[in-house]
Short mmCIF file of C-alpha atoms and ligand atoms in Angstrom, two decimals:
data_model
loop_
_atom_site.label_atom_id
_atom_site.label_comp_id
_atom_site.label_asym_id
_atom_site.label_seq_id
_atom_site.Cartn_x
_atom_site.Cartn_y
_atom_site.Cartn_z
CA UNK A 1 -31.62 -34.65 3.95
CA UNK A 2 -32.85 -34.68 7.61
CA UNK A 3 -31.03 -31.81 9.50
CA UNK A 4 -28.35 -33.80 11.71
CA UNK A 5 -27.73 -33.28 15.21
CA UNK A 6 -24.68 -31.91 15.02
CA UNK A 7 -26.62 -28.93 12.91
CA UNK A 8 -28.97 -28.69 15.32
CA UNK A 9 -26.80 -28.10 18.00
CA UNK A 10 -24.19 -25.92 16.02
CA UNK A 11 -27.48 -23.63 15.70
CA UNK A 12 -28.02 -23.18 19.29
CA UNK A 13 -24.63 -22.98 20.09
CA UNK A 14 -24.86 -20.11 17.26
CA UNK A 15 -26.91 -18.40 19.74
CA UNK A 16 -24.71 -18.66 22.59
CA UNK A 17 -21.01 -18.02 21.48
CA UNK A 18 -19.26 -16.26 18.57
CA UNK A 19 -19.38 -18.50 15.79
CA UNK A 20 -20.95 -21.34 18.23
CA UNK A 21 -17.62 -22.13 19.54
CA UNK A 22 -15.17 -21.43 22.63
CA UNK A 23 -12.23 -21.18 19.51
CA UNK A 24 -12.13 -20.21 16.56
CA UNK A 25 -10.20 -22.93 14.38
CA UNK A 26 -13.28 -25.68 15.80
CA UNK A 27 -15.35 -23.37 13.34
CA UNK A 28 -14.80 -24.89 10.23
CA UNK A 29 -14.20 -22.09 8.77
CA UNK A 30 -10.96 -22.78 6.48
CA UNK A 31 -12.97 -26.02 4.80
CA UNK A 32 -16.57 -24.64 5.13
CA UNK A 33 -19.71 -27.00 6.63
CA UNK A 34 -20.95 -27.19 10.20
CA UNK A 35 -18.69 -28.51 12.95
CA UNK A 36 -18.80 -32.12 14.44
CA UNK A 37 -20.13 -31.95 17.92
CA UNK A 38 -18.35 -34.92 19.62
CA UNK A 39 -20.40 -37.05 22.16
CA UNK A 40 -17.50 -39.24 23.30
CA UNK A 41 -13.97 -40.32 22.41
CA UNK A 42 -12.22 -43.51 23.43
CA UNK A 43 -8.20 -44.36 22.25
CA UNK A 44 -7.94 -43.08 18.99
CA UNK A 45 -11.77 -43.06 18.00
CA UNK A 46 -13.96 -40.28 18.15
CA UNK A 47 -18.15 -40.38 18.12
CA UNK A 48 -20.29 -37.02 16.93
CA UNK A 49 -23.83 -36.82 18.58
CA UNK A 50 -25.35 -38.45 15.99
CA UNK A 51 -23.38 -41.76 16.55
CA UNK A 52 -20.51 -41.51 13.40
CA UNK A 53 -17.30 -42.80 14.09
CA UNK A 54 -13.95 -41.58 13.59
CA UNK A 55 -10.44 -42.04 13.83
CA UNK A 56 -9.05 -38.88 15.32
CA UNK A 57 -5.81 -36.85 13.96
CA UNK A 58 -6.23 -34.01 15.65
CA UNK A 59 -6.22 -35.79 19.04
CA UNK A 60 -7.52 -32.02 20.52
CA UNK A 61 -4.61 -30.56 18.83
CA UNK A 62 -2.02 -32.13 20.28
CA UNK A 63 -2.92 -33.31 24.85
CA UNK A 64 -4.00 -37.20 23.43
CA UNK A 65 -0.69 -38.60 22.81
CA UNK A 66 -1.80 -41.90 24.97
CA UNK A 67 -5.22 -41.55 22.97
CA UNK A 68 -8.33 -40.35 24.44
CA UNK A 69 -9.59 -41.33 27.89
CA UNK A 70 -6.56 -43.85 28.78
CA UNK A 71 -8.11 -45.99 31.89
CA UNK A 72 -4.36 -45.10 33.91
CA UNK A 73 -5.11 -41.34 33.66
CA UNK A 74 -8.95 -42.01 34.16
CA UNK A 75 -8.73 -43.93 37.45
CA UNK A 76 -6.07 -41.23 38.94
CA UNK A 77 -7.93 -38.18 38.09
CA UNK A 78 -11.43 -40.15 39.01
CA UNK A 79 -9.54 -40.65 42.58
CA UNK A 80 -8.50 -36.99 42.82
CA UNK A 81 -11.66 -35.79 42.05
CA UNK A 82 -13.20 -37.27 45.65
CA UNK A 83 -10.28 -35.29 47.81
CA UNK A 84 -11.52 -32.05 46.11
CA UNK A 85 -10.86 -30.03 43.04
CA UNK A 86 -8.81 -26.71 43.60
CA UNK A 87 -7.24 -25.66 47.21
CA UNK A 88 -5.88 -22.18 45.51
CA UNK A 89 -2.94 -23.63 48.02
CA UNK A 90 0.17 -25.93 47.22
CA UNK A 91 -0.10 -29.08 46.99
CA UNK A 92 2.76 -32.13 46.65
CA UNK A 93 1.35 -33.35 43.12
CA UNK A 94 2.54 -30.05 41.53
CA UNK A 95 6.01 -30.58 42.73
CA UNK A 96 5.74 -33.93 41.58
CA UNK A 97 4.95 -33.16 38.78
CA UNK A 98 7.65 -30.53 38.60
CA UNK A 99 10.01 -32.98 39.51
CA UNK A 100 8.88 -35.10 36.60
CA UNK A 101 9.81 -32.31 33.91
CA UNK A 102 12.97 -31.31 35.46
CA UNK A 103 13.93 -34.79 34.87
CA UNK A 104 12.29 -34.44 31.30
CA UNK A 105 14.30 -30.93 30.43
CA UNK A 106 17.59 -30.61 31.68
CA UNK A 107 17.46 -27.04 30.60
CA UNK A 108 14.48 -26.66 33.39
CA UNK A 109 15.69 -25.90 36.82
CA UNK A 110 12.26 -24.27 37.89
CA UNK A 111 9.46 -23.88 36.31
CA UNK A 112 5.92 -22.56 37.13
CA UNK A 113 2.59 -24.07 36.07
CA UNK A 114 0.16 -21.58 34.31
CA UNK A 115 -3.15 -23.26 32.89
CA UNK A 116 -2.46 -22.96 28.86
CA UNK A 117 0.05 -22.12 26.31
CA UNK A 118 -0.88 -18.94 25.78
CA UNK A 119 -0.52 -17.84 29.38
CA UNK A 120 3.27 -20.01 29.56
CA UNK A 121 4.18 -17.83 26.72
CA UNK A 122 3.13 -14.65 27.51
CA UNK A 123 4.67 -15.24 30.80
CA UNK A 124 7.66 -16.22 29.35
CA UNK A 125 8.31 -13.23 26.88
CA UNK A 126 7.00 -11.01 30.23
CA UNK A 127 9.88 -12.71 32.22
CA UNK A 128 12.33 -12.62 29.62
CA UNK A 129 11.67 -8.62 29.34
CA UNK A 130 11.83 -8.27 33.26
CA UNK A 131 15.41 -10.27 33.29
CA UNK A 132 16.72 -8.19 30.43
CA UNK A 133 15.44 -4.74 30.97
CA UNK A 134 14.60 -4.44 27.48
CA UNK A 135 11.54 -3.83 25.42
CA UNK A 136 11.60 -5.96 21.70
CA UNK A 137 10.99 -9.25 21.28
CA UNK A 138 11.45 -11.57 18.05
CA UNK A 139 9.15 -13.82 17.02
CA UNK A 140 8.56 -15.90 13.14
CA UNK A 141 5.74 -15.42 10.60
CA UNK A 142 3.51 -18.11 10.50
CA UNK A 143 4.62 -19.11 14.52
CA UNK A 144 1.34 -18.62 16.88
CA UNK A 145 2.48 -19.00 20.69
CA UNK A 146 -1.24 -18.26 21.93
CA UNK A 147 -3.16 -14.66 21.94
CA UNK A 148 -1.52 -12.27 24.17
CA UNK A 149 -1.73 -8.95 22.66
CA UNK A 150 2.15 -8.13 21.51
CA UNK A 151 2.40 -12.02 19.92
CA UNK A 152 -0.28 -11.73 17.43
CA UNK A 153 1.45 -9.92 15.58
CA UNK A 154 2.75 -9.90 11.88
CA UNK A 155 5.14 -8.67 9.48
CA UNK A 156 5.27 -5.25 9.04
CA UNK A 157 5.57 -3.95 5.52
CA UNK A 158 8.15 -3.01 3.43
CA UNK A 159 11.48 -1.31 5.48
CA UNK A 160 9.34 -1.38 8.69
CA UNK A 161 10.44 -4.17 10.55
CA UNK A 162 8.55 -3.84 13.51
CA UNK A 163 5.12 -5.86 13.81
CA UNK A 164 1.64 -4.97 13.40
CA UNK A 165 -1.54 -6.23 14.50
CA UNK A 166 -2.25 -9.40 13.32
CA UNK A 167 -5.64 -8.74 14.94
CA UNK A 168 -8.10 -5.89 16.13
CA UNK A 169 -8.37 -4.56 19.30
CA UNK A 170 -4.29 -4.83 19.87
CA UNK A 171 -2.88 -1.50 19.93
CA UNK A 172 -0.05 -0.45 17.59
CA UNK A 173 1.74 0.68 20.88
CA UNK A 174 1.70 -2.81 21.90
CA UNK A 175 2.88 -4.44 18.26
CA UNK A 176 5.68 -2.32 17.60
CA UNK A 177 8.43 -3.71 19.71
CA UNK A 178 7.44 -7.07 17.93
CA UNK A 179 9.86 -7.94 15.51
CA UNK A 180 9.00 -10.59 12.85
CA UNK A 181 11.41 -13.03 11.19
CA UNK A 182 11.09 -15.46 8.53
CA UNK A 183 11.17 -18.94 9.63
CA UNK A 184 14.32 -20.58 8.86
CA UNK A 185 15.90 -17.33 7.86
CA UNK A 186 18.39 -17.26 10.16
CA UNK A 187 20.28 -13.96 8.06
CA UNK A 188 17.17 -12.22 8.95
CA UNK A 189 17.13 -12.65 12.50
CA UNK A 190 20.72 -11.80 12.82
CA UNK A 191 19.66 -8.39 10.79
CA UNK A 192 17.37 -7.47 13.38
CA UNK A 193 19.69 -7.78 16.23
CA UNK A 194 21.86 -5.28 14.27
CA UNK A 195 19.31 -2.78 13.58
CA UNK A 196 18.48 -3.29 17.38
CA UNK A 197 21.28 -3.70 19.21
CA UNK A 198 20.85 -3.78 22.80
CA UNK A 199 17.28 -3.84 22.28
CA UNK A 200 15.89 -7.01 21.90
CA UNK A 201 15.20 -9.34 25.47
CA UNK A 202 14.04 -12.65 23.86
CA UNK A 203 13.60 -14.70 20.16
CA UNK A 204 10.56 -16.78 20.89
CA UNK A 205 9.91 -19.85 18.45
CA UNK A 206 8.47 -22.96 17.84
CA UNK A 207 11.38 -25.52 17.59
CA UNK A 208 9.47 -27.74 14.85
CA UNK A 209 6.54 -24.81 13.58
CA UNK A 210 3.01 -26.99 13.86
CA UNK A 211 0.99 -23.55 13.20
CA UNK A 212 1.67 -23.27 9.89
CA UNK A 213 1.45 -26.81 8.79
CA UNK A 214 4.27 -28.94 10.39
CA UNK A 215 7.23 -27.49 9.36
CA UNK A 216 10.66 -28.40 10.81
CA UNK A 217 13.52 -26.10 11.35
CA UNK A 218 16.99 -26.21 8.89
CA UNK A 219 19.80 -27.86 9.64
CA UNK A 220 21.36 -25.80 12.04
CA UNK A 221 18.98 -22.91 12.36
CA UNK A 222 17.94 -23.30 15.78
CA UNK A 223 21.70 -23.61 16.92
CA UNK A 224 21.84 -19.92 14.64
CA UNK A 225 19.54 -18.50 17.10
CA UNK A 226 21.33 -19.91 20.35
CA UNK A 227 24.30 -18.41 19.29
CA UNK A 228 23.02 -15.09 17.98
CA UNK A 229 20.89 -14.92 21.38
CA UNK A 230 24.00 -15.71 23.40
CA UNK A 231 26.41 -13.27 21.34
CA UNK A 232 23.62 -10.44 22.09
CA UNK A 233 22.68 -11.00 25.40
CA UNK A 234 19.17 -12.15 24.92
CA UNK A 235 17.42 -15.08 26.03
CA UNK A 236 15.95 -18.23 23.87
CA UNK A 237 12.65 -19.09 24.13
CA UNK A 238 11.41 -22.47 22.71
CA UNK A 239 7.86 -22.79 22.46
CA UNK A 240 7.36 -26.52 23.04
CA UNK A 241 3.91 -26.34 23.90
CA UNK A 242 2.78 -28.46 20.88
CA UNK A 243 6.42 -30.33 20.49
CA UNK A 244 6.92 -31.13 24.25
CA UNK A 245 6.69 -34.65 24.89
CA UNK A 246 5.55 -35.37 21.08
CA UNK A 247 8.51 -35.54 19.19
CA UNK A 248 10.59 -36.50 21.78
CA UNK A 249 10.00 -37.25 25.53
CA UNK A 250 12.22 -34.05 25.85
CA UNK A 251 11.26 -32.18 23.17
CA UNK A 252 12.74 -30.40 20.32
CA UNK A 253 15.55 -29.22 22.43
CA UNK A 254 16.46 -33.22 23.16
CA UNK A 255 15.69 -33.77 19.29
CA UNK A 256 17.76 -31.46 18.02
CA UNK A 257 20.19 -31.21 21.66
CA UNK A 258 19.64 -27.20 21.96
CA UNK A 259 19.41 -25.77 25.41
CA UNK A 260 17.02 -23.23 25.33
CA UNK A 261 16.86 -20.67 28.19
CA UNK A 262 13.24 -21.02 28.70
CA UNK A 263 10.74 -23.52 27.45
CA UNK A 264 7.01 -23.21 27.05
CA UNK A 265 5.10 -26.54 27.60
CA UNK A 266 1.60 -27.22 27.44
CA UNK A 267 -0.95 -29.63 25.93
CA UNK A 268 0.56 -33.17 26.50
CA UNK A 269 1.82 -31.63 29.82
CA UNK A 270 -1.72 -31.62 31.33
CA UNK A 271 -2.72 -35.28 29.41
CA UNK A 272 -6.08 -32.98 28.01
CA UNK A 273 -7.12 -31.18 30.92
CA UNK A 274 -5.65 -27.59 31.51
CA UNK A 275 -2.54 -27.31 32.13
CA UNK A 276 0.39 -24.69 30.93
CA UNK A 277 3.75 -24.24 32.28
CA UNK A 278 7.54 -22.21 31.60
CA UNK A 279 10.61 -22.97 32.84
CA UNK A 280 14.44 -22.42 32.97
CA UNK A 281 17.74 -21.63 35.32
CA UNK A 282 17.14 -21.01 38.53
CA UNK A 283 18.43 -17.56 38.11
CA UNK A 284 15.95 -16.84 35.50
CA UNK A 285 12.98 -18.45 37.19
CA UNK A 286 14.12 -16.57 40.61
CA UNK A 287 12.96 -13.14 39.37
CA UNK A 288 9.29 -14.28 39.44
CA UNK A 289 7.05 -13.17 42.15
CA UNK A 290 6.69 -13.94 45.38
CA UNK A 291 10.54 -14.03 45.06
CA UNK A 292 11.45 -11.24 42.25
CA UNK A 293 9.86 -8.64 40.73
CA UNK A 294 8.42 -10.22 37.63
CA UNK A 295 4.75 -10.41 38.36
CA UNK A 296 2.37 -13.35 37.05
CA UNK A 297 -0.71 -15.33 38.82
CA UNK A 298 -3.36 -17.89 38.58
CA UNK A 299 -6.47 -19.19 40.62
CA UNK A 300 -6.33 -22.40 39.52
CA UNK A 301 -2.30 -22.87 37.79
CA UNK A 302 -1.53 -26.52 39.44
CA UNK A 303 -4.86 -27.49 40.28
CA UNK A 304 -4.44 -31.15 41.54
CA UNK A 305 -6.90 -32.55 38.80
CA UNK A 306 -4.86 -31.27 36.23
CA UNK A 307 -1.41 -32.11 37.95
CA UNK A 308 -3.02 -35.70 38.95
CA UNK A 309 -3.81 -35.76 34.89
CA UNK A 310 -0.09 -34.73 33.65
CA UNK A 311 1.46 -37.04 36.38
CA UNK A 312 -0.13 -39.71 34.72
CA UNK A 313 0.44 -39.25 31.47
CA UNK A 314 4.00 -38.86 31.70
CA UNK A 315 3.92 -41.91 34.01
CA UNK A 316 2.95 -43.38 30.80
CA UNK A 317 4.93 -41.50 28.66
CA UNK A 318 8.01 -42.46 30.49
CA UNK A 319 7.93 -45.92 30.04
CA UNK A 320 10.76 -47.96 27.98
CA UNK A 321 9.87 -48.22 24.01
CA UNK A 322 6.68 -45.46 23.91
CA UNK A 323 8.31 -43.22 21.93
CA UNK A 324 9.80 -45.88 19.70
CA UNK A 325 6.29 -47.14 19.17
CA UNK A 326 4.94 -44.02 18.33
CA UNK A 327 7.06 -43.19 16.14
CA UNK A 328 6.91 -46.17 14.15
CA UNK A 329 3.22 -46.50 13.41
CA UNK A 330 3.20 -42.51 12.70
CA UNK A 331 6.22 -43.42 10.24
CA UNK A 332 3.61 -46.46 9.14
CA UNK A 333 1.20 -43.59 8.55
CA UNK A 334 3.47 -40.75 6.76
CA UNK A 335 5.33 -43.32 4.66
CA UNK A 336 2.69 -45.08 3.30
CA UNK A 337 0.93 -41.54 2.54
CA UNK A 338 3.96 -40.64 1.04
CA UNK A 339 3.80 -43.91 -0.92
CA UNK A 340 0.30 -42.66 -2.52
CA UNK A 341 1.29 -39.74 -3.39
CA UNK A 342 4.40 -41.18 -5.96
CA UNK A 343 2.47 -43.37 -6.88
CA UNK A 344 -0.59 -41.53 -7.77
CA UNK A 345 2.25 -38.63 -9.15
CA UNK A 346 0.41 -36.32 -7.17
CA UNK A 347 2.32 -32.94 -6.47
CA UNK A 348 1.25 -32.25 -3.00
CA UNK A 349 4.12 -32.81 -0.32
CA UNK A 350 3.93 -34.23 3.40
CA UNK A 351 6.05 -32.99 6.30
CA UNK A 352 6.70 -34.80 8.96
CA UNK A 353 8.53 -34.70 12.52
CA UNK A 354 7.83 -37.98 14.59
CA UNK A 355 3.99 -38.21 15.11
CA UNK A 356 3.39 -34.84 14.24
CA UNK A 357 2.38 -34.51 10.11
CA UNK A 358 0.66 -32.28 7.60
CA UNK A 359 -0.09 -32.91 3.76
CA UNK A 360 0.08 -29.75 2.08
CA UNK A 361 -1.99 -29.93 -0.62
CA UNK A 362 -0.59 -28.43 -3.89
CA UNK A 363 -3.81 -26.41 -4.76
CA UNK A 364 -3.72 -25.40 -1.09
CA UNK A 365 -6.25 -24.55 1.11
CA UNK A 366 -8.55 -25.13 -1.38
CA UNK A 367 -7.38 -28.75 -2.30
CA UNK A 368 -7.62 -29.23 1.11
CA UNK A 369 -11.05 -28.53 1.91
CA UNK A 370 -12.37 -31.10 -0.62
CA UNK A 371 -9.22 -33.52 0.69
CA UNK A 372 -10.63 -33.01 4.63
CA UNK A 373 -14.53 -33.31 3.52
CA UNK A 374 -13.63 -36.56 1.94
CA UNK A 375 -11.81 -38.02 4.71
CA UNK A 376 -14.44 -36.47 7.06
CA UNK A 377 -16.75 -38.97 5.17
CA UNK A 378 -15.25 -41.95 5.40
CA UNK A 379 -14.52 -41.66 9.02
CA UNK A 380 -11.20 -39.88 9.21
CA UNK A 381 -11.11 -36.77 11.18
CA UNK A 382 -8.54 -34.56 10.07
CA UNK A 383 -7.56 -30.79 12.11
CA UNK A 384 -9.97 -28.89 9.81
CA UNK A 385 -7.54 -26.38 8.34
CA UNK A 386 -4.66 -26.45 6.19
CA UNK A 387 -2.30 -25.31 7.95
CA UNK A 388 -2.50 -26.97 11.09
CA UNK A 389 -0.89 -30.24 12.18
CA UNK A 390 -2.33 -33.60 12.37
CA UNK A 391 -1.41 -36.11 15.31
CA UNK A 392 -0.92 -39.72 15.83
CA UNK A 393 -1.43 -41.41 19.35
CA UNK A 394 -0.23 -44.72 21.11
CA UNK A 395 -3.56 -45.67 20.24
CA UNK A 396 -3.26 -46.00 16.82
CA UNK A 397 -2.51 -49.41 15.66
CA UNK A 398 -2.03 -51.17 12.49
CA UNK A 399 -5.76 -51.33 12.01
CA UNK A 400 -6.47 -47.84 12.50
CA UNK A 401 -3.26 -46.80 10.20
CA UNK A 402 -4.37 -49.62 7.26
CA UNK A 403 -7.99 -47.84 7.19
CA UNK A 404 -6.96 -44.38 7.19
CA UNK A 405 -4.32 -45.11 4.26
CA UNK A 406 -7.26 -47.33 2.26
CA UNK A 407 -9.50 -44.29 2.39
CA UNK A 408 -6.45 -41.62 1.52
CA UNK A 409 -6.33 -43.80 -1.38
CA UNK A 410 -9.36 -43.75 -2.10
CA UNK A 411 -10.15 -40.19 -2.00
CA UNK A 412 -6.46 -38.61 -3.48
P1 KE4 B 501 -3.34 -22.56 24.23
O1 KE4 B 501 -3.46 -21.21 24.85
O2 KE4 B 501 -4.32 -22.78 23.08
O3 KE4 B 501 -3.38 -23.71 25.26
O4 KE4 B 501 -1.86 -22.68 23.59
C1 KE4 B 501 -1.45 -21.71 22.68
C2 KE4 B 501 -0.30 -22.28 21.86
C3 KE4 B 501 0.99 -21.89 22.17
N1 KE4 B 501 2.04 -22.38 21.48
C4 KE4 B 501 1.86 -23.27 20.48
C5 KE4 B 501 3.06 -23.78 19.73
C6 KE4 B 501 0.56 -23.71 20.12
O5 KE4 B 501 0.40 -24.60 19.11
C7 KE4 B 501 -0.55 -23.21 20.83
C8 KE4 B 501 -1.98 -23.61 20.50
N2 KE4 B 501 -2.15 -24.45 19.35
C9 KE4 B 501 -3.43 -24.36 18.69
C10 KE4 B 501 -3.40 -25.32 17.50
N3 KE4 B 501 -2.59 -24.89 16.47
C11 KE4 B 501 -4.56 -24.65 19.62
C12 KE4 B 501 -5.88 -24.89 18.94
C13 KE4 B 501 -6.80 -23.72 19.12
O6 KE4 B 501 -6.35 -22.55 19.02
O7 KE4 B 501 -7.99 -24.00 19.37
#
């Protein structure tokens, strides 16, 4: 078999950056085989180098709600691009922008734009810490809110129920006032706030958890952790970055109509190019620098490209009916999987919140891999791990969701 281009260039690339990519899920690692390099993407198609065609789940995990390359968003940022690309200076599209989200989340009276998830939480937790004066934070196994040293962390084990590295080169000094909960295990969390009273300045969490396979919250947990926040004077955090404007316009928090008191957004927010952001009260949001004594920065956080991007997508997103669509041909898509699966009696199990889905396979990551190889082959490009989350887009349409179920079909 001729070697393809993709190999070719995954070789180079091998070369260049640690495991020949810029990170590390894009690897392949969890299903084996050499990555797709992608030459273009248009709606919900993707093309690889050497000219295979796709229909795209993983929509870049998550920014390609309106599908890839949407002509609206094009045009803008194509205009932006001629009045220059970063001023490192305001400008009125971030508070347009800004504007735009306030009206989004009513539990956002400021927020500031960072340029990814990981630096909205970090800055979050950092903010939540400086409000409180206090040191622990709690956060779930199996949620991932980006790689700042004291969130990748994990369980501790046994009685010790403060964190530890979930990777090298993080100090134990800086896991250890990272407490870890069990998802949905709402008992749990309100143990740790007794072994620590006082102590803890934040819960952080992922309203519907996407980084462990979609999986949504229990009736009534995430109202459990307002009220256990609220009775012990620490602050909310909902991580929204991946559930922001995907599983509802306003989120998780307008899904499931919890206030949070901060929110992490990402992703969607910048419509695929960079673009991170947290927000909350005023009060909260005041006691960031240059006006408080919370310190965080960034050369290019509201660069007009990126705002110019987000603007438009939400200008899109904002419409009358989007969400209605979306949900229906994702519900076109997760039902008729669904469907397969009784039929075929197969014991694997699909979750599903809105256009965000994942089919956990019952021999697991390993009935996956051969699952995601067989889509990959007849044009169906799932996220390449098991437990990630796959995405539908406004550009999916009847056609796109009729193939992809005749080749699950096919291949379960
Ligand atoms: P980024 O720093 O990757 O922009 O965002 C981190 C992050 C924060 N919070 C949530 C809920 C997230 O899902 C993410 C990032 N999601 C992963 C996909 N599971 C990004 C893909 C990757 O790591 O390459």
């Amino acid at each position: 078999m001729p070697q393809s281009f993709s190999e070719k260039l995954f070789e180079e690339a091998l070369k260049l950056m640690p495991g020949g990519v810029n990170s590390p899920v894009r690897a392949f690692g969890a299903v084996g085989g050499t990555p797709l390099f992608i030459a273009k993407a248009q709606g919900a198609k993707l093309w690889d180098v050497d000219g295979n065609e796709y229909i795209d789940y993983v929509g870049s995990w998550g920014p390609a709600i309106l599908g890839h390359a949407h002509p609206k968003v094009v045009a803008a940022v194509q205009q932006a691009c001629e009045r220059g690309f970063s001023f490192g200076a305001p400008t009125e599209l971030e508070s347009r922008l800004a504007s735009m989200v306030r009206q989004i989340f009513p539990s956002i009276e400021k927020l500031r734009f960072v340029n990814s998830g990981t630096e909205a939480a970090m800055s979050a937790v950092r903010l939540a810490r400086g409000v409180t004066g206090r040191d622990k934070i709690i956060k779930f196994e199996g949620c991932y809110h980006g790689h700042a040293d004291y969130l990748l962390v994990k369980a501790g084990s046994g009685a010790a129920t403060f964190g530890i590295p979930s990777s090298t080169g993080v100090p134990a000094d800086f896991a250890k006032h990272t407490l870890v909960a069990s998802y949905n295990d709402l008992k749990g969390v309100g143990r740790l706030f007794e072994e620590n009273k006082n102590q803890i300045a934040c819960v952080i969490v992922e309203p519907v958890a996407g980084n462990m396979g979609c999986v949504p919250p229990q009736p009534g947990f995430l109202k459990g952790l307002k009220d256990l926040c609220t009775a012990h004077g620490a602050l909310l955090i909902f991580d929204e970055v991946m559930t922001g404007f995907r599983v509802a316009l306003g989120g998780a928090q307008a899904l499931y109509n919890i206030k949070p008191d901060l929110t992490c957004l990402g992703k969607i927010l910048g419509g695929g190019l960079p673009v991170g952001a947290y927000g909350g009260l005023k009060n909260l949001m005041d006691q960031l620098a240059p006006l408080g004594k919370v310190y965080q920065a960034g050369t290019l956080s509201g660069n007009p490209l990126a705002m110019t991007a987000g603007i438009e997508t939400l200008n899109q997103l904002t419409q009358k009916g989007v969400y209605d669509r979306l949900n229906e041909i994702a519900s076109k898509l997760t039902n008729g999987l669904k469907n397969i699966l009784e039929k075929k009696k197969l014991p694997h199990q699909i979750q599903a919140v809105g256009s965000m889905w994942t089919l956990f396979c019952k021999e697991g990551p390993v009935g996956f891999k051969k699952f995601f190889h067989n889509a990959l082959e007849k044009g169906i490009y799932l996220p390449p791990s098991q437990f990630e989350t796959c995405f539908v887009s406004l550009a999916h349409k009847n056609e796109e969701i009729d193939h992809t179920l005749h080749v699950f079909e096919s291949i379960l």
